Every structure is written in structure tokens, then in C-alpha cells.
Tab-separated table of C-alpha atoms in Angstrom:
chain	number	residue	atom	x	y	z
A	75	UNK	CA	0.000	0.000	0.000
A	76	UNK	CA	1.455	3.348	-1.172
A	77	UNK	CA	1.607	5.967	1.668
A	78	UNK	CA	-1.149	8.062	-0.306
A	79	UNK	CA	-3.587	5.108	-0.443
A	80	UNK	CA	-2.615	4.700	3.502
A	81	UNK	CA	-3.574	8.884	4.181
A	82	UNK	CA	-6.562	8.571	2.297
A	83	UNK	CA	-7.870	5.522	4.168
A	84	UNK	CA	-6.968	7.290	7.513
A	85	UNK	CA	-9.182	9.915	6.498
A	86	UNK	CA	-11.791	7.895	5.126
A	87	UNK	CA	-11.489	6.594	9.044
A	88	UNK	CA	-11.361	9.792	10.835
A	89	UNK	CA	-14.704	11.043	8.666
A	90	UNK	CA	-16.284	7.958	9.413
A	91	UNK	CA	-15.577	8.653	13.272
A	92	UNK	CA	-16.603	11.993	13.302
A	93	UNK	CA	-20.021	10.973	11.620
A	94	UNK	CA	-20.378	8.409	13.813
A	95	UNK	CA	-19.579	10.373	16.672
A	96	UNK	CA	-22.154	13.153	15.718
A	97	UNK	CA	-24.837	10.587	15.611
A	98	UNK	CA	-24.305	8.891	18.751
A	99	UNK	CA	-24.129	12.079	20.324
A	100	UNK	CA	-26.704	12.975	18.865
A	101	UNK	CA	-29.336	10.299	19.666
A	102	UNK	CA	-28.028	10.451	23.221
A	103	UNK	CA	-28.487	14.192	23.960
A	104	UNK	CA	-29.974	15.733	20.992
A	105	UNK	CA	-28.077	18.067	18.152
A	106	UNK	CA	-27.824	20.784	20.426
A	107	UNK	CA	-25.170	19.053	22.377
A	108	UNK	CA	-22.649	18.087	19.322
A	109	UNK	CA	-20.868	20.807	18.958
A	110	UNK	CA	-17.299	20.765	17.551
A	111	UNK	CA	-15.655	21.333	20.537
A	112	UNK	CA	-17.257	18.382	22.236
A	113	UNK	CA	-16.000	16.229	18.834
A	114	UNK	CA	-13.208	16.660	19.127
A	115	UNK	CA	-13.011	15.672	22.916
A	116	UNK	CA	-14.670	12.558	22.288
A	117	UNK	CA	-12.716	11.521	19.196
A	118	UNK	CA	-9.550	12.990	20.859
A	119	UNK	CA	-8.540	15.306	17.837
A	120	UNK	CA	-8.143	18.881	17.482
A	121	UNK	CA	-11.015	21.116	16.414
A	122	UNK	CA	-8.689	21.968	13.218
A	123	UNK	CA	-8.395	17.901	12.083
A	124	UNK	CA	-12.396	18.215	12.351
A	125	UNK	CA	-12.569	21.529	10.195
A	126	UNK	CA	-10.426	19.409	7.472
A	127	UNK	CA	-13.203	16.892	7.366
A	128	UNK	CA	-16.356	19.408	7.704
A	129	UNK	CA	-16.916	22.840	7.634
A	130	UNK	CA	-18.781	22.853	10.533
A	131	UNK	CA	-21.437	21.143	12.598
A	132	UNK	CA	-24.158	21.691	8.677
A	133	UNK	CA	-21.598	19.695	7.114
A	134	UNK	CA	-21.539	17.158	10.157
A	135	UNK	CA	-25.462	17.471	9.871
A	136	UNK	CA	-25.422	16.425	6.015
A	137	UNK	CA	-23.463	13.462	6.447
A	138	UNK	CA	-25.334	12.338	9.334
A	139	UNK	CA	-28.407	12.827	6.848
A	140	UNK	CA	-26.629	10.992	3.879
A	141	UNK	CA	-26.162	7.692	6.149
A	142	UNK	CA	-29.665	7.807	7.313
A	143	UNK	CA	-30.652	8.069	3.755
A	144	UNK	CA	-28.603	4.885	2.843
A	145	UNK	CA	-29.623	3.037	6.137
A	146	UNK	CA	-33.639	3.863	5.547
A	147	UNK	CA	-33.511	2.328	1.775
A	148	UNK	CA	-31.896	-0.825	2.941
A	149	UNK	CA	-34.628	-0.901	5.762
A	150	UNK	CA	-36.950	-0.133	3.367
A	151	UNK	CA	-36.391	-2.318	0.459
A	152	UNK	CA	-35.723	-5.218	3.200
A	153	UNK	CA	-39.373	-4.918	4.720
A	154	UNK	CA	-40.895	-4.873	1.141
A	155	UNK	CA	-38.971	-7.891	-0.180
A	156	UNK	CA	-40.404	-9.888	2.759
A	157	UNK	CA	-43.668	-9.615	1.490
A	158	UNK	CA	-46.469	-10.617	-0.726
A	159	UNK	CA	-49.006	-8.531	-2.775
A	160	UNK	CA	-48.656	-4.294	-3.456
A	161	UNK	CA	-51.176	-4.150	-0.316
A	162	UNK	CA	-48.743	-5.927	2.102
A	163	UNK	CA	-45.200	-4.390	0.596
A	164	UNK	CA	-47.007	-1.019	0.884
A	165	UNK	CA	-48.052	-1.100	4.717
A	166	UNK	CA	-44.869	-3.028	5.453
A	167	UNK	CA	-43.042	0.156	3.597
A	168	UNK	CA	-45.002	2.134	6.233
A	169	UNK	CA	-44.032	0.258	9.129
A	170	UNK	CA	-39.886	0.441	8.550
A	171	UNK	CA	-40.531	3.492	7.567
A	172	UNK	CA	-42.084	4.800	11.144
A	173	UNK	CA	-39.684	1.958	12.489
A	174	UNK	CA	-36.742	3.568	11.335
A	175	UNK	CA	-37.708	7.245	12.477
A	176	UNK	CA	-38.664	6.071	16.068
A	177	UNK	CA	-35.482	3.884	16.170
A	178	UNK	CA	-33.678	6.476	15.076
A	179	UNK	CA	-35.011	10.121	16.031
A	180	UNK	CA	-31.497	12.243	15.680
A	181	UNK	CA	-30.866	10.919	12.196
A	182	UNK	CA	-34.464	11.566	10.995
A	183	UNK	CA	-33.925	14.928	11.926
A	184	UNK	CA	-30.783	15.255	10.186
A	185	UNK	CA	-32.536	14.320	7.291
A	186	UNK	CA	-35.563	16.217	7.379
A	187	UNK	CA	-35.650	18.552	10.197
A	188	UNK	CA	-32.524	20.391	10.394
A	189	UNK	CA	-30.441	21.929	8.104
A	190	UNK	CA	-27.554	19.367	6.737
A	191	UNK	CA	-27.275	21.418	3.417
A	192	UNK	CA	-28.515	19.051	1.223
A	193	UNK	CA	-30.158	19.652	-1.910
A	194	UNK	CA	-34.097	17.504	-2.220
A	195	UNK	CA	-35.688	16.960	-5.085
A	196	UNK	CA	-33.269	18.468	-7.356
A	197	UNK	CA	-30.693	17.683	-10.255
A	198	UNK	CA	-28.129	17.819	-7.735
A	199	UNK	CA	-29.817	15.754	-4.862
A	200	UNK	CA	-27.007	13.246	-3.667
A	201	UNK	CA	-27.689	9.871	-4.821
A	202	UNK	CA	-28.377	8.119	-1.211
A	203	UNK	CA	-31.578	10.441	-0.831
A	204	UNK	CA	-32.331	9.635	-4.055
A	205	UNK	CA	-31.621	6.301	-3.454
A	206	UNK	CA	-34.077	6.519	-0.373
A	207	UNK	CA	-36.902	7.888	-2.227
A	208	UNK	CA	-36.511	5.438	-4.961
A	209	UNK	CA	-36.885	3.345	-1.880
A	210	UNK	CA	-40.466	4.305	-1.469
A	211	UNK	CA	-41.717	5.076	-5.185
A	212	UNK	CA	-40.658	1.421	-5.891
A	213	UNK	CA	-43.581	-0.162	-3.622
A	214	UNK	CA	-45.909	3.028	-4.399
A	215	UNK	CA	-45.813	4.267	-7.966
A	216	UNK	CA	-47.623	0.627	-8.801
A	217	UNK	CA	-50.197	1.618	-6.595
A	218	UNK	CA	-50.685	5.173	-7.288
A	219	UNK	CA	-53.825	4.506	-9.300
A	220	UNK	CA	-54.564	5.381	-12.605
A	221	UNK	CA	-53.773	8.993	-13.998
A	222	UNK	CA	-51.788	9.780	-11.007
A	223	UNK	CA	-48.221	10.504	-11.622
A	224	UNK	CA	-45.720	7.608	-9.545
A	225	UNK	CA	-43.887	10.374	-8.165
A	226	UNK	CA	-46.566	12.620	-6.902
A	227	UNK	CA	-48.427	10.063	-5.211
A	228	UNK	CA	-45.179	9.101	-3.612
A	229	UNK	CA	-44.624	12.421	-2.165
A	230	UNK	CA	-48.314	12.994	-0.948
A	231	UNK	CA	-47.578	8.806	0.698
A	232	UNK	CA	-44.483	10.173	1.854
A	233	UNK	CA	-46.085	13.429	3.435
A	234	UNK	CA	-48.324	11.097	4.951
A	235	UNK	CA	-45.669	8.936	6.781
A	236	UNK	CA	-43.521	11.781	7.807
A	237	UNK	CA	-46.564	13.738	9.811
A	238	UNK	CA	-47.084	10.793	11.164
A	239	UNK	CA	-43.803	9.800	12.199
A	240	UNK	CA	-43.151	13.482	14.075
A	241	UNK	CA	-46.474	13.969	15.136
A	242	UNK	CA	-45.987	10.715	16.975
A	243	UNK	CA	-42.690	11.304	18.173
A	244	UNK	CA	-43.546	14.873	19.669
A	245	UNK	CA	-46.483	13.154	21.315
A	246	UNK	CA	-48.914	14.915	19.612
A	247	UNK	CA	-50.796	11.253	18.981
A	248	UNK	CA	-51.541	8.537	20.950
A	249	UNK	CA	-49.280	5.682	20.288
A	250	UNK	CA	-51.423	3.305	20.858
A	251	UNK	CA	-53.599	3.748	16.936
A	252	UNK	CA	-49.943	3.171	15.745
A	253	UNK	CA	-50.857	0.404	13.402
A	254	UNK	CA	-54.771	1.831	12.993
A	255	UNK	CA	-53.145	4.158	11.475
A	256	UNK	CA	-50.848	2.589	8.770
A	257	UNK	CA	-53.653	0.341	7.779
A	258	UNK	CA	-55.801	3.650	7.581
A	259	UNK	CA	-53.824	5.425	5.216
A	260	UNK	CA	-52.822	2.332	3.415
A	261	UNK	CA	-56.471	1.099	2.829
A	262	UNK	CA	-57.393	4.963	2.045
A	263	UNK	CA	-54.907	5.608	-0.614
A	264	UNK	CA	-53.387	2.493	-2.035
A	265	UNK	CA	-55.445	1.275	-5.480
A	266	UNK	CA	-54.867	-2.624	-6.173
């Protein structure tokens, strides 16, 4: 191994720990607490070696967010293999999909609460939340009925999950309709 390929993977490592870092931080005591300062305590580098990785705590957000993105289309794609029948992938695409949010709640909010700097819905979206949306449109465009656009109805589907998924979380309904609900919106908007 040549002494550049060696650098390179100790970055690759020291990004990866500073990501990681962030998250568990995160999850523990909420964004608010990761600052860089505490970082770099934890990860026992300088505030500088973090500022060569990420601009700041945005940047730190964004890669949090790009993780979750990849982490929520394996979960996703996973739960919709396992079943039978555009019904049952669809309200199994719900469940991992509130799953994952109340699993995790700091990475959900780096990727759709806070701001990571990442562009959504655009020609330069990064390709793990495209990925993750691709996630979701692949179970709902074949339900989206006829004359609605794929896309659309997976936005509205996604809307849909995502109220429901921080209204939850911020208590704001009772957990115990949790799966009234998903069968709800599944048997309210899902054509078969």
C-alpha cells in the first residue's frame, strides 16, 4: 500500500468517526449538544483535524443525513422484499418506515428537520436520498392509481408517513392507533 492510499484511508477513518460520533451524540443528547468542541473531545482530535473533514457542525449534519438516507432504503427495500401482494409491501413500507424514524429520532432529523445542506428533489440531490426515495416510489408508484403521476403520489404517501412519524414522536398522537393508522392510510390511498 502506497503511503497516499494509507492517508486517504486514515481519512476515510477519521470522517467515518466523526459521523459516527455526531450521531451517537446525537441520539443520546440531541443536536444541540454536538458541537465541535465536544467532537473533538470525544474523538480525541483537534477542532482543526475536524474543520479538514467538515466545515462545521451543517456539514456534520449532512453526512449524518446521507447515512440515514442509505440506512432507511436498505430498511426499506428489506421490509418490502419480505412480502407478498402491493397491499402488504405497501403497509410493510409504512411500518420500517415509522420503524426507522422512532429507532432512530437524531438521524431523521438530520434528514428532514434540520439543516444538513442538502439539496431535495433536485438535479443535484445526492444519490443516497435519491436512493431513499426510490426506496419508497418502488412499492408506491404501482399503486398510485390510474392517472396519477408515480412520483406525486409518492410524495403525498411520503407526506403522509412523515406527519405521522413526528407527530408521533412529539407526542402529539396517541401511540397506541400506531398500526390503525398505517392500515388507515394504506387502505385509504393504495389502489390494487
Amino acid at each position: 500500500m502506497s503511503v497516499q492510499e494509507r492517508k486517504e484511508r486514515e481519512r476515510a477513518g477519521r470522517e467515518r468517526l466523526i459521523v459516527a460520533t455526531a450521531r451517537e451524540l446525537a441520539e443520546q443528547q440531541g443536536w444541540d449538544a454536538v458541537t465541535t468542541r465536544r467532537l473533538a473531545e470525544r474523538i480525541e482530535y483537534s477542532q482543526p483535524v475536524l474543520y479538514s473533514h467538515f466545515r462545521g457542525k451543517r456539514e456534520i449534519i449532512g453526512a449524518v443525513a446521507l447515512e440515514g438516507a442509505a440506512e432507511m432504503a436498505v430498511a426499506l427495500r428489506a421490509a418490502t422484499r419480505a412480502v407478498d401482494g402491493p397491499r402488504d409491501r405497501v403497509a410493510a413500507l409504512a411500518r420500517a418506515y415509522l420503524s426507522f424514524a422512532a429507532r432512530n429520532p437524531a438521524v431523521y432529523d438530520a434528514m428532514f428537520q434540520l439543516d444538513g445542506g442538502l439539496a431535495f428533489a433536485r438535479e443535484d440531490t445526492p444519490a443516497p436520498l435519491k436512493d431513499a426515495f426510490a426506496a419508497l416510489l418502488e412499492s408506491l408508484g404501482d399503486v398510485a392509481g390510474d392517472g396519477v403521476h408515480p412520483g406525486l403520489f409518492t410524495e403525498v404517501f411520503w407526506a403522509a408517513l412523515h406527519g405521522l412519524a413526528t407527530l408521533t414522536r412529539a407526542g402529539r398522537l396517541p401511540p397506541d392507533y400506531a398500526e390503525s393508522r398505517v392500515e388507515l392510510l394504506v387502505d385509504r390511498l393504495v389502489v390494487v
